[in-house]
PDB file of C-alpha atoms in Angstrom:
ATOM      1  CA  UNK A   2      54.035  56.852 125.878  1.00  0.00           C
ATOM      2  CA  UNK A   3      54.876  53.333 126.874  1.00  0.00           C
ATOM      3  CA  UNK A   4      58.215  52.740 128.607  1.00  0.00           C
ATOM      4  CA  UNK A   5      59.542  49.428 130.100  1.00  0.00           C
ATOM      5  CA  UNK A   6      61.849  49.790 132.819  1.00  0.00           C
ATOM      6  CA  UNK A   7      64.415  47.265 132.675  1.00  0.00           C
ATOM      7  CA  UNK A   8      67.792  45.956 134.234  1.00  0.00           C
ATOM      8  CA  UNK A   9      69.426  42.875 135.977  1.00  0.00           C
ATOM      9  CA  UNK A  10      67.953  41.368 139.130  1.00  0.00           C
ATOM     10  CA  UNK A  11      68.572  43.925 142.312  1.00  0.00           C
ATOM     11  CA  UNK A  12      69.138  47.050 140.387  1.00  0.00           C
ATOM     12  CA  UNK A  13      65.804  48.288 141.854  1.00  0.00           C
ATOM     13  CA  UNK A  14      63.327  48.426 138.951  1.00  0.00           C
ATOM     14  CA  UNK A  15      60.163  48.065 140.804  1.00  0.00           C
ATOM     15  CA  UNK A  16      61.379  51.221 143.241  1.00  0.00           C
ATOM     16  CA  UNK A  17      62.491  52.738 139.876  1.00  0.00           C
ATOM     17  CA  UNK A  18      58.790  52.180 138.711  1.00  0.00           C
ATOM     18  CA  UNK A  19      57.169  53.468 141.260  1.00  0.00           C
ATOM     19  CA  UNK A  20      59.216  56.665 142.380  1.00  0.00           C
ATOM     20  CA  UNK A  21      58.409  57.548 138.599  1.00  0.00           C
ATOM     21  CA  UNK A  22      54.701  56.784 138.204  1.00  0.00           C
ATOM     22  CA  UNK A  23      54.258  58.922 141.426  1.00  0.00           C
ATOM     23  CA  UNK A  24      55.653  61.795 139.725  1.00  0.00           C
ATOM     24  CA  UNK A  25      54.219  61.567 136.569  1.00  0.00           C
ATOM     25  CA  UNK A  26      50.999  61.181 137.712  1.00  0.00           C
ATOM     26  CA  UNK A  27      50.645  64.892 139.253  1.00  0.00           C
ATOM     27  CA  UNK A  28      50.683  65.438 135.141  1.00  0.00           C
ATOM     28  CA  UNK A  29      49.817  62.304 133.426  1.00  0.00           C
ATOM     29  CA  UNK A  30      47.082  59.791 133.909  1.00  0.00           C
ATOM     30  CA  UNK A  31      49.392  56.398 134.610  1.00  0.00           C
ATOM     31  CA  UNK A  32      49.302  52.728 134.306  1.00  0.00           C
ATOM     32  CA  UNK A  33      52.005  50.382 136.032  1.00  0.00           C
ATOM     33  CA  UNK A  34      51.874  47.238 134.290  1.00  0.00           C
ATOM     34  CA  UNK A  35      53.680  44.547 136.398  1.00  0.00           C
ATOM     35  CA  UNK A  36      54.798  42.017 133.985  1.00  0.00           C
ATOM     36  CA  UNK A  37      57.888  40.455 136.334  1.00  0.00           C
ATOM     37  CA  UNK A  38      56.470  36.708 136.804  1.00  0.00           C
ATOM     38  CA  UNK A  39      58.535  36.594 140.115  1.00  0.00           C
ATOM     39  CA  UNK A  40      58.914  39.226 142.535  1.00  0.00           C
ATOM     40  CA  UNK A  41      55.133  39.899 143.911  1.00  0.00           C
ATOM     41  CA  UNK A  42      55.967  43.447 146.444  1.00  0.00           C
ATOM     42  CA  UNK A  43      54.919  46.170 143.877  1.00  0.00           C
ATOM     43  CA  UNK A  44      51.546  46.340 145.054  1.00  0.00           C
ATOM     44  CA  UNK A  45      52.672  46.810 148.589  1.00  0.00           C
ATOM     45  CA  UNK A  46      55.258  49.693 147.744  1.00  0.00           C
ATOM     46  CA  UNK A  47      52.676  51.151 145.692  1.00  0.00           C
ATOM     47  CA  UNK A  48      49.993  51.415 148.215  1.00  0.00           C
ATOM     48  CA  UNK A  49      47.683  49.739 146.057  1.00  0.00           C
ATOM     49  CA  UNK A  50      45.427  46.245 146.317  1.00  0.00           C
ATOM     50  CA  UNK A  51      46.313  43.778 145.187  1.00  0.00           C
ATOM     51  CA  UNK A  52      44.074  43.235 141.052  1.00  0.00           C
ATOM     52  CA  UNK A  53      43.458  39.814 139.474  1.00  0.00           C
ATOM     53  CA  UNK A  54      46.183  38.671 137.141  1.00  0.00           C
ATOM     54  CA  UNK A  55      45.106  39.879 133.812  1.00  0.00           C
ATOM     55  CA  UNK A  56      46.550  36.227 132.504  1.00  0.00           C
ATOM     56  CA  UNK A  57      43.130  34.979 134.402  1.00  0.00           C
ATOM     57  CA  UNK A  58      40.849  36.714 132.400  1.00  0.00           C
ATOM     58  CA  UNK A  59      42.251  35.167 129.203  1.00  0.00           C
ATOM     59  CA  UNK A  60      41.741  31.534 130.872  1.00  0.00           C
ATOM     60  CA  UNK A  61      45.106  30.976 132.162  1.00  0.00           C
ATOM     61  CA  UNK A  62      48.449  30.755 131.449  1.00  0.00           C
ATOM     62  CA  UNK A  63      47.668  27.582 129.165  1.00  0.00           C
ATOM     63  CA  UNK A  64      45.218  29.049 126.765  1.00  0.00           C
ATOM     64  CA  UNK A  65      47.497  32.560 126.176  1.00  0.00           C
ATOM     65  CA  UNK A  66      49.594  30.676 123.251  1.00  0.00           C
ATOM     66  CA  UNK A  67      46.021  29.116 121.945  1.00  0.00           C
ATOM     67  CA  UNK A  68      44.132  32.038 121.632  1.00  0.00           C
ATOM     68  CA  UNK A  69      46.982  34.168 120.055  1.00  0.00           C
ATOM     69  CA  UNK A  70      47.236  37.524 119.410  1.00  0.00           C
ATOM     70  CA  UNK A  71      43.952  38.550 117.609  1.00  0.00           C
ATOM     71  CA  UNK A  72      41.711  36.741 120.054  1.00  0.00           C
ATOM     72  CA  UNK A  73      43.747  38.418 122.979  1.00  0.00           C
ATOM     73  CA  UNK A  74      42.714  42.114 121.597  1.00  0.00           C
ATOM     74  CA  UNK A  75      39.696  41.237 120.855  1.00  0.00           C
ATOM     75  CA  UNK A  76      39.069  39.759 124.304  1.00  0.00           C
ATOM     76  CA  UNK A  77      40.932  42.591 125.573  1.00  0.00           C
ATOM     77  CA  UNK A  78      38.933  45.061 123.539  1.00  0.00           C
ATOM     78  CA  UNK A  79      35.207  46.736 123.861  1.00  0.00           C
ATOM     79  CA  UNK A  80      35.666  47.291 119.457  1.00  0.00           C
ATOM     80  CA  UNK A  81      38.136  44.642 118.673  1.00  0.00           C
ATOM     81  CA  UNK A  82      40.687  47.221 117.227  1.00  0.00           C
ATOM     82  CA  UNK A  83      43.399  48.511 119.834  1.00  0.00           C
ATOM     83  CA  UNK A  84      42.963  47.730 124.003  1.00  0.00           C
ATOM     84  CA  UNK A  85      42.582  50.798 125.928  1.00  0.00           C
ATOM     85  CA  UNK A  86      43.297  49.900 129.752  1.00  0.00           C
ATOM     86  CA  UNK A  87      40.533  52.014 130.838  1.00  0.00           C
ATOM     87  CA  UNK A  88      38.067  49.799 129.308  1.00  0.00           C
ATOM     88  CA  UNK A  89      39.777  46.630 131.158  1.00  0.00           C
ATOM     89  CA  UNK A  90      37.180  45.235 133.980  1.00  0.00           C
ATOM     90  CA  UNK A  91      37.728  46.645 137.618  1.00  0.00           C
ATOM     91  CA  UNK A  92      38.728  43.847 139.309  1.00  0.00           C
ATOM     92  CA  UNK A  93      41.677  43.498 137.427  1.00  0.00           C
ATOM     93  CA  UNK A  94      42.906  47.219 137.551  1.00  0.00           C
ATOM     94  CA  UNK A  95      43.622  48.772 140.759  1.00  0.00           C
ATOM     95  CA  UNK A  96      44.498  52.484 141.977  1.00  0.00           C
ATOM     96  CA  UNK A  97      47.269  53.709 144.476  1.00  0.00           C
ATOM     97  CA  UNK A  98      46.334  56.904 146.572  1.00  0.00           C
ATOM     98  CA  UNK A  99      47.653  58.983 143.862  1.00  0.00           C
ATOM     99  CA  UNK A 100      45.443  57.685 141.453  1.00  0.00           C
ATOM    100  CA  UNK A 101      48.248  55.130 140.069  1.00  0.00           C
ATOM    101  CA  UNK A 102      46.887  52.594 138.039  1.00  0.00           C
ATOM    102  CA  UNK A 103      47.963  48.955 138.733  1.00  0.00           C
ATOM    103  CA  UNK A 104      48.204  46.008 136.147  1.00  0.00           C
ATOM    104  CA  UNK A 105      49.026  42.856 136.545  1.00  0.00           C
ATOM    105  CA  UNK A 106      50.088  40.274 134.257  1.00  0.00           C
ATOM    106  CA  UNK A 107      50.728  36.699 136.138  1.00  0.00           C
ATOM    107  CA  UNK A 108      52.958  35.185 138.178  1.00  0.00           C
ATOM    108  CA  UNK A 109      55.102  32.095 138.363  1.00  0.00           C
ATOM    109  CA  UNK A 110      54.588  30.361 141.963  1.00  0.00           C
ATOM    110  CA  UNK A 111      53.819  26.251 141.731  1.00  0.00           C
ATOM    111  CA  UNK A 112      56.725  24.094 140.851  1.00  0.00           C
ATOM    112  CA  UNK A 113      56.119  22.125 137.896  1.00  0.00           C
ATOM    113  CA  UNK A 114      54.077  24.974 136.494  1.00  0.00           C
ATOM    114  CA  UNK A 115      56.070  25.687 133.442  1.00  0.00           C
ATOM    115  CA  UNK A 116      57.931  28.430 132.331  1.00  0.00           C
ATOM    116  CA  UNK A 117      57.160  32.365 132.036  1.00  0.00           C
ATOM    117  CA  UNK A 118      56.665  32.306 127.829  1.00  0.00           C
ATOM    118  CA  UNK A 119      53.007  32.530 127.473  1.00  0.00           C
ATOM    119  CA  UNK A 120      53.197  35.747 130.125  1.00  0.00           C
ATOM    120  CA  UNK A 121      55.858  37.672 128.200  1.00  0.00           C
ATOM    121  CA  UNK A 122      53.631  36.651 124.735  1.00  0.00           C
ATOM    122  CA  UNK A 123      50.152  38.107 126.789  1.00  0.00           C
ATOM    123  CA  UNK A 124      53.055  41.388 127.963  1.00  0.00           C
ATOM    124  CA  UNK A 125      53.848  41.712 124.021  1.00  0.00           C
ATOM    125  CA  UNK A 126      50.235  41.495 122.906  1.00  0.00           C
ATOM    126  CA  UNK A 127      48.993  44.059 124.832  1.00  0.00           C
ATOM    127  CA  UNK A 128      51.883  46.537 124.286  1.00  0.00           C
ATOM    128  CA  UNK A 129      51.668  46.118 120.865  1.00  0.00           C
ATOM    129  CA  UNK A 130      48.432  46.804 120.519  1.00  0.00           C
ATOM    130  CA  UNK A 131      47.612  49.776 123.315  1.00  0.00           C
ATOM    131  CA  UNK A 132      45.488  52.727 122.261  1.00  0.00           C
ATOM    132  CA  UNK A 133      46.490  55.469 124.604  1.00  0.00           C
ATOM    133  CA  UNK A 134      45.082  58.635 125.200  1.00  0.00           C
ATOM    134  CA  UNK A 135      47.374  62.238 125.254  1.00  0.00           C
ATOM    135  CA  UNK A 136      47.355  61.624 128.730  1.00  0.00           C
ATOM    136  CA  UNK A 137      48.287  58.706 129.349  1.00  0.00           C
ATOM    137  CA  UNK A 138      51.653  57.134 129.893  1.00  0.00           C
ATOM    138  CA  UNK A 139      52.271  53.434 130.472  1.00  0.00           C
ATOM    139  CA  UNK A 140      55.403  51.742 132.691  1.00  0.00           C
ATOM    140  CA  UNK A 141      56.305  48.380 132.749  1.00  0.00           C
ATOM    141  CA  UNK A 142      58.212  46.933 135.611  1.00  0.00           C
ATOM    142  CA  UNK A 143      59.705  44.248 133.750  1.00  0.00           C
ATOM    143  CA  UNK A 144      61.604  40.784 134.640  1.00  0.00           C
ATOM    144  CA  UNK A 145      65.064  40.274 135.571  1.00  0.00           C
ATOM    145  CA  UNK A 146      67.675  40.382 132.808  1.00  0.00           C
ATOM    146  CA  UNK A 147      67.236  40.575 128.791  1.00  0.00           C
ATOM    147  CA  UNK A 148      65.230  36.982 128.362  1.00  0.00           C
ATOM    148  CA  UNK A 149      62.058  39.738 126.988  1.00  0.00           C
ATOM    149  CA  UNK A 150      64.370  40.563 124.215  1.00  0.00           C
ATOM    150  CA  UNK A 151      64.428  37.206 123.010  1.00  0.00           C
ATOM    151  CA  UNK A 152      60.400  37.447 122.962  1.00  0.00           C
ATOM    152  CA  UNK A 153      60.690  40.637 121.334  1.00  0.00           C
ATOM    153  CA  UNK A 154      58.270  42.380 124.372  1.00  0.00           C
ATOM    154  CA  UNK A 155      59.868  45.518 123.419  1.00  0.00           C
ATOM    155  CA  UNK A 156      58.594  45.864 119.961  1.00  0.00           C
ATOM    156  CA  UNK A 157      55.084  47.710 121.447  1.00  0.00           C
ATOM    157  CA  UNK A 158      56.928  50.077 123.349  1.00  0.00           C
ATOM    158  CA  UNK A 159      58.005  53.694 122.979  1.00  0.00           C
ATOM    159  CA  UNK A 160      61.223  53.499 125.023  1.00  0.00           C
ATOM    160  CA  UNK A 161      63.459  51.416 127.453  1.00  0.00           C
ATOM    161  CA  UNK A 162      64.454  53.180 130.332  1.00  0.00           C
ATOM    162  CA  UNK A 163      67.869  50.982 132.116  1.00  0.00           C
ATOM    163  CA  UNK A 164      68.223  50.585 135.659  1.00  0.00           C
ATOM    164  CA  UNK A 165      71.888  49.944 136.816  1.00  0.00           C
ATOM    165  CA  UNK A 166      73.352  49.191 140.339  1.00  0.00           C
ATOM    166  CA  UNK A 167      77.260  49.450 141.103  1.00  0.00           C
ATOM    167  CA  UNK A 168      78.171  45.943 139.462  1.00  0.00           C
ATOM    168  CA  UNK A 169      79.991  46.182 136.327  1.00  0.00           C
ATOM    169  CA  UNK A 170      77.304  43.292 135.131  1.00  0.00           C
ATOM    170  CA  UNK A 171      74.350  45.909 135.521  1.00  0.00           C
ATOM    171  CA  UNK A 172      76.104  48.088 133.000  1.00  0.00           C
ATOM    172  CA  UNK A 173      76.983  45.310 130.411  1.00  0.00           C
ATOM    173  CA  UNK A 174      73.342  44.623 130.172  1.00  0.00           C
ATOM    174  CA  UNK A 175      72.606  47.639 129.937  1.00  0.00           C
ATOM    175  CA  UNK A 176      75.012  48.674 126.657  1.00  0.00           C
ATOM    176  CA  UNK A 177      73.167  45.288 125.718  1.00  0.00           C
ATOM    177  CA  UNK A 178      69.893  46.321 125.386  1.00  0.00           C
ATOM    178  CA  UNK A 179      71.034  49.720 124.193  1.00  0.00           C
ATOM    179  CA  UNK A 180      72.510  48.043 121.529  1.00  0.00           C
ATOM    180  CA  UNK A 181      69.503  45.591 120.695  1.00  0.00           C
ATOM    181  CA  UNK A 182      67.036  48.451 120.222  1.00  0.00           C
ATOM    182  CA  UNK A 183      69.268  51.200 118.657  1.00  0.00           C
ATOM    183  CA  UNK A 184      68.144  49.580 115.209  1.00  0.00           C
ATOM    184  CA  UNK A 185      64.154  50.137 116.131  1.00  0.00           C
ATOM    185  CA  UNK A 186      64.500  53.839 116.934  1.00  0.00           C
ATOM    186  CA  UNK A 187      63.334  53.302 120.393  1.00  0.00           C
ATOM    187  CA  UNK A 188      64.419  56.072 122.975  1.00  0.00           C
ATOM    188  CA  UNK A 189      67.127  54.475 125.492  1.00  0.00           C
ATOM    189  CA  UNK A 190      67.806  56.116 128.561  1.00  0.00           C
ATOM    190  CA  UNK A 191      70.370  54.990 131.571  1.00  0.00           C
ATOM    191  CA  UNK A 192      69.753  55.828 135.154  1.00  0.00           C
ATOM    192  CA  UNK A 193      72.438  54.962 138.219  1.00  0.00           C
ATOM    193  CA  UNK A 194      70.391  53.518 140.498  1.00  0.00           C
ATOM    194  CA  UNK A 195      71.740  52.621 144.916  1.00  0.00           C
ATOM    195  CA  UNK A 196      75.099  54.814 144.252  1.00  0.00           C
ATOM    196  CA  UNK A 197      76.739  56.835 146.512  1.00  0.00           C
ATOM    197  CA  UNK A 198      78.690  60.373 145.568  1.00  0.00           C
ATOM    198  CA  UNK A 199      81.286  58.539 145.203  1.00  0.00           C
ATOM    199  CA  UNK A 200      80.258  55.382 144.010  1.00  0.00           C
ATOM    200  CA  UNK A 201      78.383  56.960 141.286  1.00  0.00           C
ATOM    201  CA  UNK A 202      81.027  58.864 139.617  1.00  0.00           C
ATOM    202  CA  UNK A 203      82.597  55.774 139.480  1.00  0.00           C
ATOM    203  CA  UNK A 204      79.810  54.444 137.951  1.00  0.00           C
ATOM    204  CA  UNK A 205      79.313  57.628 135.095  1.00  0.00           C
ATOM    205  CA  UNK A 206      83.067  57.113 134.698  1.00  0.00           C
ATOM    206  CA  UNK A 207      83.166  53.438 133.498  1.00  0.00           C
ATOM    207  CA  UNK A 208      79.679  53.798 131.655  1.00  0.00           C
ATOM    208  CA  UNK A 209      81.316  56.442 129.743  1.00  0.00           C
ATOM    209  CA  UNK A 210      84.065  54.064 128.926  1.00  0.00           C
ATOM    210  CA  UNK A 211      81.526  51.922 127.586  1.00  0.00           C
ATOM    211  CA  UNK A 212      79.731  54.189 125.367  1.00  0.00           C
ATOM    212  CA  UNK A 213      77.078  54.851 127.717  1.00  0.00           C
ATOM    213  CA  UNK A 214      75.183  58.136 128.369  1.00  0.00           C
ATOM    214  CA  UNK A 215      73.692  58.792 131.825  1.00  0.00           C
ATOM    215  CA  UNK A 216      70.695  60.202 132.029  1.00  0.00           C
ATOM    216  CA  UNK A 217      70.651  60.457 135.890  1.00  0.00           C
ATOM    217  CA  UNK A 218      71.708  58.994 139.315  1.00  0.00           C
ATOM    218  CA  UNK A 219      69.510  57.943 142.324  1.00  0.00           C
ATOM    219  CA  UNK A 220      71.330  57.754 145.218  1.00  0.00           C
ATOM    220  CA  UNK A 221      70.948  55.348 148.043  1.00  0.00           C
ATOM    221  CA  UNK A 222      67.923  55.943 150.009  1.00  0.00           C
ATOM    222  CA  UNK A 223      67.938  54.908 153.655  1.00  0.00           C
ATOM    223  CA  UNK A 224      64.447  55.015 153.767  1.00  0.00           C
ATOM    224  CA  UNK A 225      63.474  53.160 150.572  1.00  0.00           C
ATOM    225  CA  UNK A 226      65.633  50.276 151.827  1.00  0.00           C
ATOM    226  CA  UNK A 227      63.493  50.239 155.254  1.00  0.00           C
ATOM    227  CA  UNK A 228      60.370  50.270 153.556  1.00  0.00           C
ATOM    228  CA  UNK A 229      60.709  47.715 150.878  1.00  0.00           C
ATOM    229  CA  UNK A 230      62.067  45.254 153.755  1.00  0.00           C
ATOM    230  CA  UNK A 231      59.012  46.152 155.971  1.00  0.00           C
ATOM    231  CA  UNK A 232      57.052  45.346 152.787  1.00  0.00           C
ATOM    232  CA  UNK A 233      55.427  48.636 153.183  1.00  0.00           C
ATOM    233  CA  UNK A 234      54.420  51.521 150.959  1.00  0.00           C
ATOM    234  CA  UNK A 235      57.393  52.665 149.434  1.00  0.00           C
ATOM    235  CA  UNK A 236      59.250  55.795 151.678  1.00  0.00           C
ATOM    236  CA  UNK A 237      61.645  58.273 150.019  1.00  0.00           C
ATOM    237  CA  UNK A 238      64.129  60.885 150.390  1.00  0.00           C
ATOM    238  CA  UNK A 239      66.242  63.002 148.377  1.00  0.00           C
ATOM    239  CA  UNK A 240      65.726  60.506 145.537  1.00  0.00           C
ATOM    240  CA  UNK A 241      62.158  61.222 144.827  1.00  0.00           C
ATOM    241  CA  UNK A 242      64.069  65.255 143.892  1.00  0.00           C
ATOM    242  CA  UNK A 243      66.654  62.637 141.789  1.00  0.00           C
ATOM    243  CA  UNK A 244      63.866  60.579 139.835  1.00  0.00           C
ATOM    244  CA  UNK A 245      61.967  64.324 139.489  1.00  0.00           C
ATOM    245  CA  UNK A 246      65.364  65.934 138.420  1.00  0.00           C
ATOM    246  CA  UNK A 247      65.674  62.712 135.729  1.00  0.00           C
ATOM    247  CA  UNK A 248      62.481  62.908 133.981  1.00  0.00           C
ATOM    248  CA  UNK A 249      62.989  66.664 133.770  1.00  0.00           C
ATOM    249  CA  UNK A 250      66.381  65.534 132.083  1.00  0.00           C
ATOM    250  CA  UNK A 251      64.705  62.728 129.419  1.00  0.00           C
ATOM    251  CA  UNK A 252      61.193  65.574 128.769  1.00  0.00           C
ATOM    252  CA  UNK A 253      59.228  63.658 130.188  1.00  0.00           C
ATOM    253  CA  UNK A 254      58.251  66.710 132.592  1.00  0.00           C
TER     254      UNK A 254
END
């Protein structure tokens, strides 16, 4: 299964992302593809080092839109038909302790560089054409914000899994992309993400006004916020039982 993780800036996707490959990967064999073209922590929260961009094997950012999308599988590929991440070259795959496979698409860092396009494109290309193993399950720590929809990233996915802090914003965007993808039969799930007792049923109460189902609540985590300003692997409390409790919810456990 392929799921991208996605939300408005500060909502917590990358903690998100990683409290839920650690507990899928006591079951599943797992891949955390990075495709945010900003924010550079994951591998640090992860406790893995830090791979080669995959955008560098391709040549760059500036030959992604030349090549296009058959070259890129078939550069991507050992047959040419489908890219299965196992076969990608070591250096640009790493492992956490858990065994937590770590992908990297590119970043954005040099002014005048241009814009994050031809990295969503290579994130789209590879999605689409993934051949995964029973196995195996896929999470993609995604951008800030809904600009992927308008590069259609989500078409090689299985489901979109919404990350919302207590702003009334967060929840918007997330009916948003519910809305967006209800037409392609993807799965949509909604989890509360920083929210107190009694912040959260706040939170539950106006999603519900909006249509919204939640699927679960995180709570805030004293020791996740310590770690990820330490810029150290990601610590957790009760909301490693929450994340657990929500893929038990969504069968995904």
């Amino acid at each position: 299964m392929k799921i991208m993780i996605c939300g408005k800036g500060g909502t917590g996707k990358s903690v998100i992302s990683v409290l839920a490959a650690r507990i899928l990967s006591k079951k599943y064999s797992v891949y955390l593809i990075d495709s945010d073209e900003s924010n550079t922590l994951l591998p640090e929260i992860l406790g893995a080092p830090q791979p080669k961009p995959l955008v560098e094997y391709l040549g760059g950012r500036g030959s992604i839109f030349k090549r296009g999308e058959i070259d890129i599988v078939r550069a991507l590929s050992k047959a040419g038909r489908g890219i299965a991440l196992k076969d990608l070259p070591s250096e640009y795959v790493s492992k956490s302790p858990e065994g937590i496979k770590l992908i990297i698409i590119g970043k954005v860092r040099n002014f005048g560089e241009g814009c994050a396009c031809p990295l969503n494109y290579l994130t789209r290309t590879l999605l689409k054409n993934l051949v995964l193993n029973e196995d195996e399950v896929v999470l993609v720590d995604t951008d800030a914000g809904i600009e992927h929809i308008g590069r259609r990233v989500e078409e090689g996915t299985d489901a979109i899994l919404a990350v919302a802090d207590p702003t009334a914003e967060s929840l918007k965007l997330a009916r948003t992309l519910r809305d967006q993808f209800k037409p392609l039969n993807r799965k949509f799930w909604l989890v509360l993400n920083k929210a107190s007792p009694e912040v959260a049923d706040m939170m539950v109460e106006k999603a519900g006004e909006m249509g919204l189902e939640v699927n679960g609540v995180i709570g805030f985590d004293e020791e996740i916020f310590k770690s990820c300003l330490e810029g150290e692997v990601l610590r957790a409390g009760e909301s490693m039982l929450q994340m657990e409790n929500l893929l038990k919810a969504i069968n995904l456990l």
